[in-house]
Structure formats: structure tokens, C-alpha cells
Coordinates of C-alpha atoms in Angstrom, one line a residue:
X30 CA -36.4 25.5 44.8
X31 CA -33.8 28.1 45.5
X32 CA -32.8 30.7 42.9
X33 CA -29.1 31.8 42.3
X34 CA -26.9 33.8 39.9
X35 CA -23.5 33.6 38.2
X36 CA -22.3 37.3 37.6
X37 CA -19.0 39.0 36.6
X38 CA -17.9 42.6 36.9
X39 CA -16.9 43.8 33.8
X40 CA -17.1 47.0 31.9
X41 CA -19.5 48.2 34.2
X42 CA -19.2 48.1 38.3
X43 CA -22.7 49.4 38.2
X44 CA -24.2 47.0 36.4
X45 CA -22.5 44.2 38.1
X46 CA -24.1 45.8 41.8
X47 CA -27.2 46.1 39.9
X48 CA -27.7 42.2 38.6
X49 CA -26.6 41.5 42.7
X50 CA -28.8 43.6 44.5
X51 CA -31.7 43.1 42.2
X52 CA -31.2 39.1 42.7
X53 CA -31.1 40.0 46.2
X54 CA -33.8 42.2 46.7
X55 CA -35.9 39.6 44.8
X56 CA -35.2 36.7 47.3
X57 CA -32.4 35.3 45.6
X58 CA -30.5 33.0 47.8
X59 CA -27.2 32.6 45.8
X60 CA -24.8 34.8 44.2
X61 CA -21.8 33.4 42.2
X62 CA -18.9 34.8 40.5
X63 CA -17.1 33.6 37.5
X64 CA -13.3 33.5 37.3
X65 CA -12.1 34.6 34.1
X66 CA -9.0 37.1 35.0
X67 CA -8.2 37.4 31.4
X68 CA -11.6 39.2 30.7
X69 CA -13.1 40.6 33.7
X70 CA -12.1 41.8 37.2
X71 CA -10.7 40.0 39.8
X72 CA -13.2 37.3 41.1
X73 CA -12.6 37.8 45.2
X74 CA -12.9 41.6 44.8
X75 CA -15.8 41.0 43.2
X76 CA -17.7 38.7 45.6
X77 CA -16.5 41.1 48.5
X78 CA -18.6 43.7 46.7
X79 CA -21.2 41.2 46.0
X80 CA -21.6 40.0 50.1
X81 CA -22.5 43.8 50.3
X82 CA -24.7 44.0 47.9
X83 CA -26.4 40.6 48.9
X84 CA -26.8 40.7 52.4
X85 CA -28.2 37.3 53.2
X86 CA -27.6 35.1 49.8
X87 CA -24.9 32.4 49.9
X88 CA -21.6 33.6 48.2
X89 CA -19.9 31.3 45.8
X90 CA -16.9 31.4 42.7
X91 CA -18.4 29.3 39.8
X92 CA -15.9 28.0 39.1
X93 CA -12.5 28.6 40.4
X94 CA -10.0 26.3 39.0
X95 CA -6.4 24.6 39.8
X96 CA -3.0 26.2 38.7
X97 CA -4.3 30.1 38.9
X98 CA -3.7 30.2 42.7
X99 CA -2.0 27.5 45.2
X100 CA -4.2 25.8 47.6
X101 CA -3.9 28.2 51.0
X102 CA -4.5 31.1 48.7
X103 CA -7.6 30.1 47.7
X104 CA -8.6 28.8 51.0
X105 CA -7.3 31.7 52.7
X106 CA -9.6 34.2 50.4
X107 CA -12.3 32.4 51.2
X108 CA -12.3 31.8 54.8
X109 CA -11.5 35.5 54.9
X110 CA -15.0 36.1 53.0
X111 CA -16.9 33.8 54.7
X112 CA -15.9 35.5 58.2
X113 CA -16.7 38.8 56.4
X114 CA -20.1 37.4 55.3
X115 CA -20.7 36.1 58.6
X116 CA -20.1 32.3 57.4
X117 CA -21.8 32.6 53.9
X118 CA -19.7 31.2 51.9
X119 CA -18.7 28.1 49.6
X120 CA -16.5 26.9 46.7
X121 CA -17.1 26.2 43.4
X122 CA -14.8 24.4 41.5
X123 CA -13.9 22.9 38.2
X124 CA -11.4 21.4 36.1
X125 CA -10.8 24.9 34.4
X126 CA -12.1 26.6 31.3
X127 CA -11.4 30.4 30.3
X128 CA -9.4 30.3 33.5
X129 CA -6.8 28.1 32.1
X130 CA -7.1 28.6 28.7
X131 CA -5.4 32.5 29.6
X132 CA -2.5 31.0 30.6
X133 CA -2.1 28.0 28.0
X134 CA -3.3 25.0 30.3
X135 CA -5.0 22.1 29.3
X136 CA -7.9 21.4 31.9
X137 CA -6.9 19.5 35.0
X138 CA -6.8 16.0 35.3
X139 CA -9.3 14.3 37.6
X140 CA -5.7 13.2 39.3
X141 CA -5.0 16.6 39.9
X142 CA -8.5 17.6 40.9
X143 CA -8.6 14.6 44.3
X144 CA -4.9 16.5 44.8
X145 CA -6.7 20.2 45.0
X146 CA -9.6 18.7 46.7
X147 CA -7.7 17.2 49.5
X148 CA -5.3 20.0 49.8
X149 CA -8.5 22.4 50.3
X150 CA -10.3 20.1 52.7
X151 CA -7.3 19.9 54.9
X152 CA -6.9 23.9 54.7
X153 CA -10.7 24.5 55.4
X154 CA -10.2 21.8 58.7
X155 CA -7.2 23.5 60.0
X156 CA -4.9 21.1 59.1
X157 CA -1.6 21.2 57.3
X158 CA -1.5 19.7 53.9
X159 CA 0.8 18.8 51.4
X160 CA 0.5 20.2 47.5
X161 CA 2.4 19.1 44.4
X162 CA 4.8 16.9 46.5
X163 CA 5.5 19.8 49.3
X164 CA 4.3 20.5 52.6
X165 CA 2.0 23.2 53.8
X166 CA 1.0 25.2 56.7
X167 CA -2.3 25.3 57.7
X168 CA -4.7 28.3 57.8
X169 CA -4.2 30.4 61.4
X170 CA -7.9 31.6 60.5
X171 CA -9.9 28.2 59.1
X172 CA -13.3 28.6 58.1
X173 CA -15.5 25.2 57.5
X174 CA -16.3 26.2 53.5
X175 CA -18.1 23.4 51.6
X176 CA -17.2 22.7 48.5
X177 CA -19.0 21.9 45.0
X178 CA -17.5 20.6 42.2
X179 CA -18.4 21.3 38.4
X180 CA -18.8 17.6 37.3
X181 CA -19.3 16.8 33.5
X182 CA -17.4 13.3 32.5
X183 CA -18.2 10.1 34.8
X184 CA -15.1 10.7 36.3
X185 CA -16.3 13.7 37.8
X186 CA -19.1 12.8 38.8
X187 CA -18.1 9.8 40.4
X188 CA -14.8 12.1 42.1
X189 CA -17.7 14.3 42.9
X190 CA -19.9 11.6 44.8
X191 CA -16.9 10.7 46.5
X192 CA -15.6 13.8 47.9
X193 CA -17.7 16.8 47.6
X194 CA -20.3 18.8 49.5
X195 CA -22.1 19.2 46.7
X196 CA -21.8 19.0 42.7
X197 CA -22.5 21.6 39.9
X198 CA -24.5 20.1 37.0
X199 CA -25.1 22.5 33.3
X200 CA -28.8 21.3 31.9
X201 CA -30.9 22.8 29.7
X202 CA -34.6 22.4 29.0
X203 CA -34.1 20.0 26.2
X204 CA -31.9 17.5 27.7
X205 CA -33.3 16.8 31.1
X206 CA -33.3 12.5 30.5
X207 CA -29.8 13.4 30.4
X208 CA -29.4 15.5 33.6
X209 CA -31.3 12.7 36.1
X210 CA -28.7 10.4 35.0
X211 CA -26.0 12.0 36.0
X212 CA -27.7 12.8 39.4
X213 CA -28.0 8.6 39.3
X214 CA -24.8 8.1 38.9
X215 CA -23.7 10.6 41.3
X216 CA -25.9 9.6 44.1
X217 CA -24.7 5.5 43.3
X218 CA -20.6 7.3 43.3
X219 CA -21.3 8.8 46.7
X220 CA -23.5 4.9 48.1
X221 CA -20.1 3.1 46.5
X222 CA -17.6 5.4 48.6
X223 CA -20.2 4.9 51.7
X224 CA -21.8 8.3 51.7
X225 CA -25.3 9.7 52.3
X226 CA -26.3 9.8 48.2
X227 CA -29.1 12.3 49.6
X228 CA -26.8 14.6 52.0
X229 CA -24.6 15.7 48.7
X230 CA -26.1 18.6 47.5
X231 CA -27.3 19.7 43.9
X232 CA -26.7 22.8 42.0
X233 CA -27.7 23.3 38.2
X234 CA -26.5 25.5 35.7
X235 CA -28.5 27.2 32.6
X236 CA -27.7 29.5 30.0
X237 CA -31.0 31.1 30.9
X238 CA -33.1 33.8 29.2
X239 CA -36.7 34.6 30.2
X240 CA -38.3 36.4 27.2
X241 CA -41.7 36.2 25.9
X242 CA -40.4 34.1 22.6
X243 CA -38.0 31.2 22.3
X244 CA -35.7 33.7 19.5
X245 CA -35.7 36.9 21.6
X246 CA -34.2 34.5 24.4
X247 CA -31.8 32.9 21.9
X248 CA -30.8 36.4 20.5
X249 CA -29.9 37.2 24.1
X250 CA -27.8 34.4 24.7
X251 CA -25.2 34.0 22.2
X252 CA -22.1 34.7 23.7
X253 CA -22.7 31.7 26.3
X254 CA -23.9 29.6 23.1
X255 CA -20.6 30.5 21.7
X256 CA -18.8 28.6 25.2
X257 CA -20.9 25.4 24.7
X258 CA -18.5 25.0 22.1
X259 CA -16.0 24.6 24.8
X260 CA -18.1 22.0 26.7
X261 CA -16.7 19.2 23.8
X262 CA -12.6 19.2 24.8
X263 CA -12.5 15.9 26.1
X264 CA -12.0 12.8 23.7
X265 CA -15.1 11.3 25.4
X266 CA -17.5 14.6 25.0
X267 CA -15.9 15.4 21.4
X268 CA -16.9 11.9 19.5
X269 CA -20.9 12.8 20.8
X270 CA -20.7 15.7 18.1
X271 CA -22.5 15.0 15.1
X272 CA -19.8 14.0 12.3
X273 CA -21.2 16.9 10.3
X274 CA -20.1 19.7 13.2
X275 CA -16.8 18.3 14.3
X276 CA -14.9 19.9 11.7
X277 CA -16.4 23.5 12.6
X278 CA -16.4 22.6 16.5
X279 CA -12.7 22.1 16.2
X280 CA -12.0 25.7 14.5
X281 CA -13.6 27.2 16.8
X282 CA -11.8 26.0 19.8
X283 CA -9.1 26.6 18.5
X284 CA -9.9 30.8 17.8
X285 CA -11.9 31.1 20.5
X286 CA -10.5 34.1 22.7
X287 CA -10.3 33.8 26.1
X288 CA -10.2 37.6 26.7
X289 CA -13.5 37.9 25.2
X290 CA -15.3 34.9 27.2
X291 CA -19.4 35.7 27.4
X292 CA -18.5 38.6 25.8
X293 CA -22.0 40.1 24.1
X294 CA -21.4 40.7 21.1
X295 CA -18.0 39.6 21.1
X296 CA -15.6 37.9 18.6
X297 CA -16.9 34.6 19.6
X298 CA -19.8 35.3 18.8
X299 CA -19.2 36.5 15.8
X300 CA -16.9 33.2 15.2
X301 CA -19.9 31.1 16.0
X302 CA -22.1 33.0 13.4
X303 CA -19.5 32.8 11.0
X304 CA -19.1 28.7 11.7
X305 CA -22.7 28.0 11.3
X306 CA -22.7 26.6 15.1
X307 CA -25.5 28.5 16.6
X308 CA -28.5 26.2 15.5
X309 CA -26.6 23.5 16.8
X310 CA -24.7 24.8 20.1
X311 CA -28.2 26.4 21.3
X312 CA -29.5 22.8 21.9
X313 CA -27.4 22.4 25.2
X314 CA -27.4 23.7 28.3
X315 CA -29.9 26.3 27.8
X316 CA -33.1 27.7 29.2
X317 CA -34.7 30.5 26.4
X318 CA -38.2 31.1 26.8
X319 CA -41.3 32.4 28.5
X320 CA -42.0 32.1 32.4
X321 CA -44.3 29.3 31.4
X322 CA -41.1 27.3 30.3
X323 CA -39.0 28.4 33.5
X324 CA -41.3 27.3 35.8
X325 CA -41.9 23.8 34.2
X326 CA -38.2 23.3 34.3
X327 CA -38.0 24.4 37.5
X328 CA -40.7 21.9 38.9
X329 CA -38.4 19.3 36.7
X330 CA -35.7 19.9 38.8
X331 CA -37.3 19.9 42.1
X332 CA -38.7 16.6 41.5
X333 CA -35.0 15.3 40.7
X334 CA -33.7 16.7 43.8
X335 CA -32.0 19.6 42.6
X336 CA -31.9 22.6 45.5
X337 CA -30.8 25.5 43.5
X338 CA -31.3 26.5 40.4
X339 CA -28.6 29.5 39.0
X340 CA -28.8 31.6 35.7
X341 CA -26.1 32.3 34.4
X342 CA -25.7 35.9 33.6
X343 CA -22.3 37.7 32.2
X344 CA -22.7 36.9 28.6
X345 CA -26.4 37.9 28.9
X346 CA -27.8 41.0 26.8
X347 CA -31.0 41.6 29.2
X348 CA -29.8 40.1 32.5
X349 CA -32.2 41.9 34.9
X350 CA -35.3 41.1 32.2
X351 CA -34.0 37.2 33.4
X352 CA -33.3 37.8 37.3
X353 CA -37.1 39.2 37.3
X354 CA -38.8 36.7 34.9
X355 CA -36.9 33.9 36.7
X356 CA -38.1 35.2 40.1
X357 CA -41.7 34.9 38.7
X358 CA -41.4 31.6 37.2
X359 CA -40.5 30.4 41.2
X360 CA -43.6 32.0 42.2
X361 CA -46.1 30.3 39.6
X362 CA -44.4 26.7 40.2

């Protein structure tokens, strides 16, 4: 099982090296970056400095996101990085969350996300594209950069199956019957478009503390508690709220502040509090324990296939108490 993290410089530039090189220096073998320009700094600055700090760990954004940057400007950043890394790089991508939100957007369409996809793949290959009904040149300098897409709905995942590298999955501990479906249906998505299901490769998400007691972990985690709030815009993922929440889940989409995303201690955290979500929100997509429970969900995950497992880190109140505890979990597996 490989390890990875998702990081964001904020406040702090030496706290951001810090979470990098310590993930690093404990074997790590990916480092992401968020894409939030509204709240932090700018995410290709920000993995430059990380493919210094991380000399051999595979750089990534989790996520990027249509309609912040055309195609080639994306592509271009990235095959730049990648020949700055010496060909360490890939591409995370999604349909957009605190991304869009900054600029009013409603998350892209899975339409939209096949026209992004192709336009990238062409751009990656060398070859000119088109984008949004318009021609474009193709890269002078193309790099080969897979790319993994953030799937949620079943029209992700089966746009995933069809035409990515690899796929980002969010679990959490308590929800894993949940998790190997979706790896079912992706692998059956990438069989039905006459693809290897095995060759597409598997990334998972958690909201992840690794604390001696399940509370300490939850107290560390609120401000990414606060953004599984977030997870329920669709129709589809909206009606599986319990009637009882859907009221509150509502409000607090709509205050929720997109210059405060995984903000610790923030004002949606304090939104959530106020709501009465946290009980509630804490059931999904987190990982809040001791080792013990890291390393059984980490076997869990092997057994499904998974290859990398990433804690998520910028809304995190003790990230290097994680990035070491996680580290140890891997070795007592």
C-alpha cells in the first residue's frame, strides 16, 4: 500500500514544507496539492516547491477543476513540472468544488468533463485539440501525464472507467461496503468500454486523523467535516440525506465560505457547530482513530485493489501527529 498526502500552503510556507518533507522523509510516495485559489496560494507554485521538498514522491493537484484555467494551460504547467520533477507527475481532477464555488460555478457537467478530458489527452499526446467549439495548438513541450479523475456519481465513475488512468475515490472507515462497489462498477465501466478493469489505477481519499481516541481525531478534523456537507449538491447524493438533516444541510451550503475552505477553526466550522451537522457529517469519508484502526483500513483497501492510500491534510489541526501515525499504521499492516 502506498501512502500519499493532500497539502495546501496557506498561512504558513513553513508548515506547508514541513507536512512535505516529513511525508517524504517518512517514505511517502505521493504528494498532492489542493486547488482552492480563493483561500490558499497558488496550486502550481506550490507543487514546484513541493517536487523540492519531495524528491522522489509522485506529484499530483487533488483536484484541479474545469473553467479556472483553459486546457493547454493546465497541460502546459504540468508537463513543465513533470520535466522539472524528472517525469513525476500526474493529474487530478474533478468536477469542481471550492474551486468553482469562488467564482459562482455550478460543478461541471459529466458533458463537460469527456470535453476537458479529451482536450487534455490530446495536449499530453502532442496533438492539437479543440475546446469549447475552437481549435487548439498543441503543446511544443508534451509530457505523457496520466490522469485521475475524482469520481463520486455513476456517471463518474463509469466516465472514469472509460477514460482515465486512474480514479480518485473519498471512503472512510465506516462505509467500506460502499467503497468496493464503486471499485465494481468502475472496473465493469472500464470491461464495457473494452479496457483492462485491472490496469486503471486506484486512489482513495480520507479525512484522516491518527490519534489515540476516536474524539481527539474528530476534534482535529472539523473543518474537513464541515466540506462533507458539500459532498450532497447533486439531486441524486442530496435525497440520501436523512429527511431530518436536509433542511440544515441546505443552509449550510448555502453560507458555506469558499475563502475559508479546511479552514481550522474557521467560519465553517463554526456554521457546522452552530447547524448541529457534526454528529452526522463525521460518519463519511473519515478515518479518526488509533494506528490500530489505520492499519485495518489500510489492509481493507489493499484487499480491494486500492494502490494508494492519501490523508488529507489542510483542514487538519495536528497534521504531522497524522503523517507519522499513518506511516506507522503501513508498517504494522
Amino acid at each position: 500500500m502506498k501512502l500519499g498526502i493532500c497539502s495546501l500552503w496557506g498561512s504558513s510556507l513553513d508548515a506547508f514544507r514541513e507536512q512535505v518533507r516529513l511525508a517524504s522523509d517518512l517514505g511517502y510516495e505521493l504528494v498532492t496539492v489542493g486547488d482552492s485559489p480563493a483561500g490558499w496560494h497558488e496550486l502550481y507554485i506550490s507543487l514546484t516547491i513541493a517536487s523540492y521538498e519531495a524528491p522522489k514522491a509522485t506529484l499530483a493537484p487533488l483536484v484541479t477543476s474545469p473553467f479556472m484555467r483553459h486546457p493547454i494551460i493546465t497541460a502546459n504547467a504540468l508537463c513543465t513540472l513533470d520535466e522539472l520533477s524528472g517525469g513525476r507527475v500526474a493529474l487530478g481532477t474533478a468536477t469542481g468544488g471550492s474551486t468553482i464555488m469562488a467564482i459562482g460555478r455550478m460543478p461541471a457537467t459529466q458533458v463537460e468533463m469527456r470535453g476537458e478530458l479529451k482536450a487534455l489527452k490530446d495536449l499530453f499526446a502532442g496533438r492539437p485539440t479543440e475546446f469549447d467549439g475552437a481549435p487548439v495548438k498543441p503543446l511544443r513541450f508534451p509530457r505523457p501525464i496520466p490522469i485521475y479523475y475524482s469520481a463520486f456519481g455513476p456517471k463518474a465513475i463509469q466516465l472514469a472507467g472509460a477514460q482515465a488512468d486512474g480514479t480518485i475515490l473519498f471512503a472512510g472507515e465506516q462505509h467500506l461496503d460502499g467503497l468496493a462497489n464503486r471499485i465494481a462498477a468502475l472496473r465493469e465501466a472500464a470491461s464495457d468500454a473494452g479496457r483492462d478493469p485491472q490496469a486503471i489505477d486506484i486512489w482513495v481519499v480520507s479525512y484522516t486523523s491518527v490519534r489515540p481516541t476516536r474524539q481527539q481525531a474528530i476534534d482535529d478534523l472539523g473543518a474537513f467535516i464541515a466540506v462533507n456537507a458539500m459532498a450532497f449538491r447533486t439531486p441524486e447524493t442530496f435525497a440520501t440525506i436523512p429527511t431530518q438533516f436536509q433542511a440544515k444541510v441546505r443552509e449550510f451550503q448555502a453560507r458555506y465560505d469558499p475563502t475559508e475552505h479546511v479552514v481550522v477553526g474557521g467560519r465553517n466550522v463554526a456554521l457546522m457547530q452552530e447547524l448541529g451537522l457534526t454528529e452526522f457529517l463525521s460518519e463519511f469519508d473519515t478515518l479518526a482513530g488509533p494506528v490500530e484502526n489505520a492499519s485495518a483500513m489500510l489492509r481493507s483497501l489493499e484487499e480491494m485493489g486500492v494502490s494508494t492510500f492519501i490523508a488529507a491534510l489542510p483542514g487538519h489541526a495536528a497534521p504531522l501527529e497524522t503523517i507519522r501515525g499513518l506511516a506507522e499504521a503501513r508498517n504494522t499492516m
